[in-house]
C-alpha positions as a LaTeX table, in Angstrom:
\begin{tabular}{lrrr}
\hline
Residue & $x$ (\AA) & $y$ (\AA) & $z$ (\AA) \\
\hline
Met1 & 0.26 & $-0.32$ & 0.28 \\
Ala2 & 2.80 & 2.43 & 1.12 \\
Ser3 & 4.49 & 1.61 & $-2.43$ \\
Ser4 & 1.32 & 2.32 & $-4.45$ \\
Ile5 & 1.00 & 5.43 & $-2.79$ \\
Ser6 & 4.62 & 6.28 & $-3.41$ \\
Ala7 & 3.44 & 5.99 & $-7.02$ \\
Ile8 & 0.75 & 8.69 & $-6.49$ \\
Ser9 & 2.83 & 10.97 & $-4.86$ \\
Glu10 & 6.38 & 10.91 & $-3.57$ \\
Glu11 & 5.22 & 13.59 & $-0.30$ \\
Leu12 & 1.83 & 11.18 & $-0.26$ \\
Gly13 & 4.08 & 8.18 & 0.28 \\
Glu14 & 6.42 & 10.09 & 2.76 \\
Ile15 & 3.74 & 11.37 & 4.69 \\
Asp16 & 1.97 & 7.99 & 5.37 \\
Gly17 & 5.59 & 6.07 & 6.21 \\
Gln18 & 6.20 & 8.52 & 9.25 \\
Ile19 & 2.49 & 7.83 & 10.38 \\
Ala20 & 3.20 & 4.03 & 9.86 \\
Asp21 & 6.25 & 4.72 & 12.45 \\
Ile22 & 4.47 & 6.50 & 14.99 \\
Phe23 & 1.77 & 3.85 & 14.78 \\
Arg24 & 4.16 & 1.14 & 15.64 \\
Ala25 & 5.87 & 3.10 & 17.95 \\
Leu26 & 2.01 & 3.49 & 19.81 \\
Ser27 & 2.19 & $-0.06$ & 19.60 \\
Asn28 & 4.87 & $-0.64$ & 21.47 \\
Gly29 & 5.03 & 2.00 & 23.85 \\
Phe30 & 1.08 & 0.49 & 24.73 \\
Gln31 & 3.23 & $-2.62$ & 25.02 \\
Lys32 & 5.78 & $-1.68$ & 26.82 \\
Phe33 & 3.00 & 0.18 & 29.53 \\
Glu34 & 1.11 & $-3.43$ & 30.33 \\
Lys35 & 4.42 & $-3.99$ & 31.59 \\
Ile36 & 5.00 & $-0.94$ & 33.87 \\
Lys37 & 3.32 & $-1.20$ & 37.60 \\
Asp38 & 4.57 & 2.52 & 38.95 \\
Ser39 & 1.65 & 4.66 & 38.59 \\
Ser40 & 4.13 & 7.86 & 38.42 \\
Arg41 & 6.45 & 5.97 & 34.95 \\
Gln42 & 2.83 & 4.80 & 33.43 \\
Ser43 & 2.27 & 8.91 & 33.57 \\
Arg44 & 5.15 & 9.95 & 31.91 \\
Gln45 & 4.58 & 7.08 & 29.51 \\
Leu46 & 1.20 & 8.25 & 28.51 \\
Glu47 & 2.52 & 11.60 & 28.47 \\
Glu48 & 5.20 & 10.37 & 25.80 \\
Leu49 & 2.23 & 8.49 & 24.11 \\
Thr50 & $-0.12$ & 11.71 & 23.65 \\
Gly51 & 3.04 & 13.46 & 22.34 \\
Lys52 & 3.16 & 10.78 & 19.11 \\
Met53 & $-1.05$ & 10.60 & 18.88 \\
Arg54 & $-0.54$ & 14.66 & 18.71 \\
Glu55 & 2.08 & 14.26 & 15.85 \\
Cys56 & 0.35 & 11.40 & 14.39 \\
Lys57 & $-3.04$ & 13.81 & 13.96 \\
Arg58 & $-1.21$ & 16.35 & 12.73 \\
Leu59 & 0.33 & 14.73 & 9.70 \\
Ile60 & $-2.93$ & 13.10 & 8.99 \\
Lys61 & $-3.93$ & 16.75 & 8.91 \\
Glu62 & $-0.95$ & 17.17 & 6.17 \\
Phe63 & $-1.82$ & 14.03 & 4.35 \\
Asp64 & $-5.92$ & 15.07 & 3.93 \\
Arg65 & $-4.33$ & 18.04 & 2.29 \\
Glu66 & $-2.41$ & 16.66 & 0.03 \\
Val67 & $-5.31$ & 14.56 & $-1.04$ \\
Lys68 & $-7.25$ & 17.70 & $-1.36$ \\
Asp69 & $-4.70$ & 19.06 & $-3.56$ \\
Leu70 & $-4.50$ & 15.87 & $-5.93$ \\
Glu71 & $-7.94$ & 15.63 & $-6.26$ \\
His72 & $-8.27$ & 17.32 & $-10.06$ \\
Thr73 & $-5.26$ & 15.35 & $-11.16$ \\
Val74 & $-6.19$ & 12.09 & $-10.22$ \\
Gly75 & $-8.62$ & 9.31 & $-10.88$ \\
Pro76 & $-12.28$ & 8.88 & $-8.74$ \\
Asp77 & $-10.51$ & 5.27 & $-7.82$ \\
Thr78 & $-7.46$ & 6.73 & $-6.80$ \\
Ser79 & $-9.34$ & 9.51 & $-4.79$ \\
Lys80 & $-11.09$ & 6.82 & $-3.34$ \\
Ile81 & $-8.09$ & 5.03 & $-2.16$ \\
Leu82 & $-6.48$ & 8.22 & $-1.01$ \\
Asn83 & $-9.69$ & 8.50 & 0.88 \\
Glu84 & $-9.79$ & 5.28 & 2.09 \\
Lys85 & $-6.06$ & 5.16 & 3.47 \\
Lys86 & $-6.79$ & 8.68 & 5.35 \\
Gln87 & $-10.24$ & 7.23 & 7.49 \\
Ser88 & $-7.89$ & 4.12 & 8.23 \\
Met89 & $-5.25$ & 6.12 & 9.73 \\
Val90 & $-8.05$ & 8.14 & 11.64 \\
Lys91 & $-9.60$ & 5.26 & 12.90 \\
Glu92 & $-6.23$ & 3.39 & 13.71 \\
Leu93 & $-5.25$ & 6.44 & 15.20 \\
Asn94 & $-8.29$ & 6.62 & 17.44 \\
Ser95 & $-8.63$ & 3.40 & 18.55 \\
Tyr96 & $-5.14$ & 4.33 & 20.11 \\
Val97 & $-6.30$ & 7.87 & 21.83 \\
Ala98 & $-9.44$ & 5.38 & 23.21 \\
Leu99 & $-7.14$ & 2.99 & 24.70 \\
Lys100 & $-4.91$ & 5.92 & 26.20 \\
Lys101 & $-8.02$ & 7.49 & 27.81 \\
Gln102 & $-8.75$ & 3.55 & 29.45 \\
Tyr103 & $-5.00$ & 3.26 & 30.78 \\
Ala104 & $-5.73$ & 7.08 & 31.89 \\
Ser105 & $-8.87$ & 6.02 & 33.77 \\
Asn106 & $-7.07$ & 3.18 & 35.38 \\
Ile107 & $-4.30$ & 5.53 & 36.81 \\
Glu108 & $-7.27$ & 7.88 & 38.38 \\
Asn109 & $-8.63$ & 5.00 & 39.69 \\
Lys110 & $-5.67$ & 3.24 & 41.22 \\
Arg111 & $-5.17$ & 6.99 & 42.64 \\
Val112 & $-8.46$ & 6.89 & 44.09 \\
Asp113 & $-7.82$ & 3.24 & 45.64 \\
Leu114 & $-4.74$ & 4.67 & 47.17 \\
Phe115 & $-6.57$ & 7.80 & 48.95 \\
Gly116 & $-9.99$ & 7.18 & 48.58 \\
Gly117 & $-10.55$ & 3.98 & 49.54 \\
Pro118 & $-12.00$ & 1.12 & 46.95 \\
Ala119 & $-13.79$ & 2.14 & 43.90 \\
Glu120 & $-15.56$ & $-1.09$ & 42.83 \\
Gly121 & $-16.86$ & $-1.45$ & 39.13 \\
Phe122 & $-14.26$ & 1.36 & 37.91 \\
Glu123 & $-12.32$ & $-1.01$ & 36.10 \\
Glu124 & $-15.14$ & $-2.93$ & 34.22 \\
Asp125 & $-16.93$ & $-0.07$ & 33.62 \\
Asn126 & $-13.50$ & 1.04 & 31.62 \\
Gly127 & $-13.40$ & $-2.37$ & 29.99 \\
Leu128 & $-16.41$ & $-2.04$ & 28.32 \\
Leu129 & $-15.68$ & 1.69 & 27.23 \\
Ala130 & $-13.48$ & 1.24 & 23.86 \\
Ser131 & $-15.71$ & $-1.95$ & 22.65 \\
Ser132 & $-19.49$ & $-0.38$ & 23.41 \\
Met133 & $-18.86$ & 2.62 & 21.24 \\
Thr134 & $-19.40$ & 2.97 & 17.58 \\
Asn135 & $-16.30$ & 3.59 & 15.03 \\
Gln136 & $-17.72$ & 7.09 & 14.62 \\
Gln137 & $-18.08$ & 7.87 & 18.37 \\
Leu138 & $-14.51$ & 6.95 & 18.29 \\
Met139 & $-13.54$ & 9.06 & 15.46 \\
Asp140 & $-15.49$ & 12.02 & 17.16 \\
Asn141 & $-14.41$ & 11.33 & 20.43 \\
Gly142 & $-10.68$ & 11.28 & 19.34 \\
His143 & $-11.30$ & 14.28 & 17.43 \\
His144 & $-12.81$ & 15.99 & 20.19 \\
Met145 & $-9.75$ & 15.08 & 22.43 \\
Met146 & $-6.88$ & 16.06 & 20.07 \\
Asp147 & $-8.85$ & 19.12 & 19.82 \\
Glu148 & $-8.80$ & 19.60 & 23.29 \\
Thr149 & $-4.71$ & 19.23 & 23.41 \\
Asp150 & $-4.15$ & 21.70 & 20.11 \\
Gln151 & $-6.47$ & 24.52 & 22.42 \\
Ala152 & $-4.46$ & 23.49 & 25.53 \\
Ile153 & $-1.04$ & 23.99 & 23.28 \\
Glu154 & $-2.21$ & 27.41 & 22.09 \\
Arg155 & $-3.38$ & 28.26 & 25.54 \\
Ser156 & 0.18 & 27.63 & 26.26 \\
Lys157 & 1.65 & 29.34 & 23.41 \\
Lys158 & $-0.01$ & 32.63 & 24.25 \\
Val159 & 1.16 & 32.21 & 28.01 \\
Val160 & 4.59 & 31.73 & 26.64 \\
His161 & 4.60 & 34.48 & 24.20 \\
Glu162 & 2.98 & 36.87 & 26.79 \\
Thr163 & 5.66 & 36.01 & 29.03 \\
Val164 & 8.47 & 36.62 & 26.57 \\
Thr165 & 7.23 & 39.65 & 25.50 \\
Val166 & 7.13 & 40.83 & 29.57 \\
Gly167 & 10.37 & 39.97 & 29.49 \\
Thr168 & 11.54 & 41.58 & 26.57 \\
Glu169 & 10.16 & 45.19 & 28.25 \\
Thr170 & 11.33 & 44.60 & 31.21 \\
Ala171 & 14.95 & 44.50 & 29.30 \\
Ala172 & 13.94 & 47.32 & 28.04 \\
Ala173 & 13.24 & 49.27 & 30.81 \\
Leu174 & 16.26 & 47.58 & 33.19 \\
Lys175 & 18.12 & 49.00 & 29.85 \\
Ala176 & 17.38 & 52.51 & 30.61 \\
Gln177 & 17.60 & 52.49 & 34.23 \\
Thr178 & 20.98 & 51.48 & 33.52 \\
Glu179 & 21.80 & 54.09 & 31.50 \\
Gln180 & 20.27 & 56.50 & 33.75 \\
Met181 & 22.78 & 55.78 & 36.42 \\
Ser182 & 25.30 & 55.89 & 34.68 \\
Arg183 & 24.53 & 59.03 & 33.34 \\
Ile184 & 23.44 & 59.76 & 36.97 \\
Val185 & 27.33 & 58.45 & 38.38 \\
Asn186 & 29.19 & 60.56 & 35.48 \\
Glu187 & 27.12 & 64.12 & 36.53 \\
Leu188 & 27.66 & 63.05 & 40.00 \\
Asp189 & 31.85 & 63.16 & 39.62 \\
Ser190 & 31.56 & 66.16 & 36.95 \\
Ile191 & 30.53 & 67.83 & 40.45 \\
His192 & 32.64 & 66.17 & 43.01 \\
Phe193 & 35.46 & 67.20 & 40.53 \\
Ser194 & 33.89 & 70.90 & 40.50 \\
Ile195 & 33.68 & 71.04 & 44.16 \\
Lys196 & 37.21 & 69.70 & 44.55 \\
Lys197 & 38.39 & 72.69 & 42.12 \\
Ala198 & 36.35 & 75.25 & 44.15 \\
Ser199 & 37.79 & 73.96 & 47.40 \\
Gln200 & 40.95 & 74.39 & 46.14 \\
Leu201 & 40.07 & 77.65 & 44.40 \\
Val202 & 38.75 & 79.11 & 47.87 \\
Lys203 & 42.05 & 78.25 & 49.80 \\
Glu204 & 44.18 & 80.40 & 47.08 \\
Ile205 & 41.68 & 83.18 & 47.66 \\
Gly206 & 41.93 & 82.89 & 51.24 \\
Arg207 & 45.73 & 83.23 & 51.30 \\
Gln208 & 45.54 & 85.82 & 48.78 \\
Val209 & 43.41 & 87.80 & 50.87 \\
Ala210 & 45.83 & 87.19 & 53.83 \\
Thr211 & 49.13 & 88.42 & 52.21 \\
Asp212 & 46.98 & 91.34 & 51.37 \\
Arg213 & 45.85 & 91.80 & 54.55 \\
Cys214 & 49.40 & 91.78 & 55.82 \\
Ile215 & 50.80 & 94.51 & 52.99 \\
Met216 & 47.51 & 96.76 & 53.81 \\
Ala217 & 49.00 & 96.57 & 57.88 \\
Leu218 & 52.45 & 97.04 & 56.81 \\
Leu219 & 51.67 & 99.90 & 54.80 \\
Phe220 & 49.26 & 101.58 & 57.86 \\
Leu221 & 52.21 & 101.42 & 60.01 \\
Ile222 & 54.07 & 103.06 & 57.67 \\
Val223 & 51.96 & 106.18 & 56.76 \\
Val224 & 51.60 & 106.45 & 60.45 \\
Gly225 & 55.28 & 106.57 & 60.98 \\
Val226 & 55.49 & 109.22 & 58.53 \\
Ile227 & 52.82 & 111.02 & 59.36 \\
Ala228 & 53.92 & 111.15 & 62.96 \\
Ile229 & 57.82 & 111.98 & 61.84 \\
Ile230 & 56.17 & 115.01 & 60.28 \\
Ile231 & 53.91 & 116.28 & 63.01 \\
Val232 & 57.20 & 115.57 & 65.18 \\
Lys233 & 59.12 & 118.28 & 62.97 \\
Leu234 & 56.44 & 120.53 & 62.35 \\
Val235 & 56.26 & 120.75 & 66.15 \\
Asp236 & 59.45 & 120.42 & 67.15 \\
Pro237 & 61.65 & 122.28 & 63.81 \\
Lys238 & 64.85 & 121.99 & 65.92 \\
Asn239 & 64.57 & 118.29 & 67.16 \\
Lys240 & 68.12 & 116.85 & 65.80 \\
Asp241 & 67.30 & 113.35 & 66.89 \\
Ile242 & 64.68 & 112.89 & 63.91 \\
Ala243 & 66.29 & 113.12 & 60.41 \\
Asp244 & 65.20 & 115.53 & 57.97 \\
Ile245 & 62.56 & 113.32 & 55.96 \\
Pro246 & 62.85 & 113.13 & 51.94 \\
Gly247 & 61.00 & 115.22 & 50.11 \\
Leu248 & 60.08 & 117.80 & 52.81 \\
Ala249 & 62.17 & 121.44 & 52.67 \\
Pro250 & 63.46 & 122.55 & 55.87 \\
Pro251 & 62.14 & 124.87 & 58.59 \\
Val252 & 63.09 & 128.43 & 57.34 \\
Pro253 & 65.30 & 130.13 & 59.73 \\
Ser254 & 64.60 & 132.92 & 61.81 \\
Arg255 & 65.16 & 136.17 & 59.79 \\
Arg256 & 67.76 & 138.69 & 61.70 \\
Leu257 & 68.90 & 142.44 & 60.90 \\
Leu258 & 72.38 & 143.03 & 60.69 \\
Trp259 & 71.48 & 146.68 & 61.32 \\
Ile260 & 69.29 & 148.67 & 63.06 \\
Pro261 & 67.94 & 151.76 & 61.50 \\
Asn262 & 67.61 & 154.84 & 63.16 \\
\hline
\end{tabular}
């Protein structure tokens, strides 16, 4: 059958081969599941098998799209063969989905037995579940379960996308804050340097002011001394203890008459 499908379309043949490989893996996986006694290991095995069934559903949808694309290029007999093959794939997949549901229910019942006491009749009801359903019911049930799985995946993708968006916005905000902090540090360094230079300038101005005050005091003392000498010279011009002040004319001597007029 696979060779005849490959003769119709290489792509369909490749998809059919991948689906066949998944069905073999599912069959071996469920056989292995029956040998596992630990509930936690059984749950992990069911999760792995569910992932394979999800991939198989995707491939069946892809197979169906390829069949629809070929409807106008192949004869009615070939289209019938391809549709029957697709229905066979869907039926086999739904059987595995029902089997997975049955095993999952059994695991739940075991947990109820461990924590809530005996649960009579549950195993029998679960055992009759698949046998009491028609093929159409199995197909509908399988489609419903796979749709629910797809919806859960889409919700998970949405949550991941929102998480990535929030992470990106947070990273951008942190980067902006880091740049702002860097600018603040640079400004603080500039302010510290300016304060240091200002302190040095104030010290230099203080030293200059102190020097100027000393000079002014000396000048004041010199002026006072000169003024004092001038005053003394003016008051007592005959005082020989005080030297003549440079630039100051000596006192005029008193005038003496050489003859007395009659």
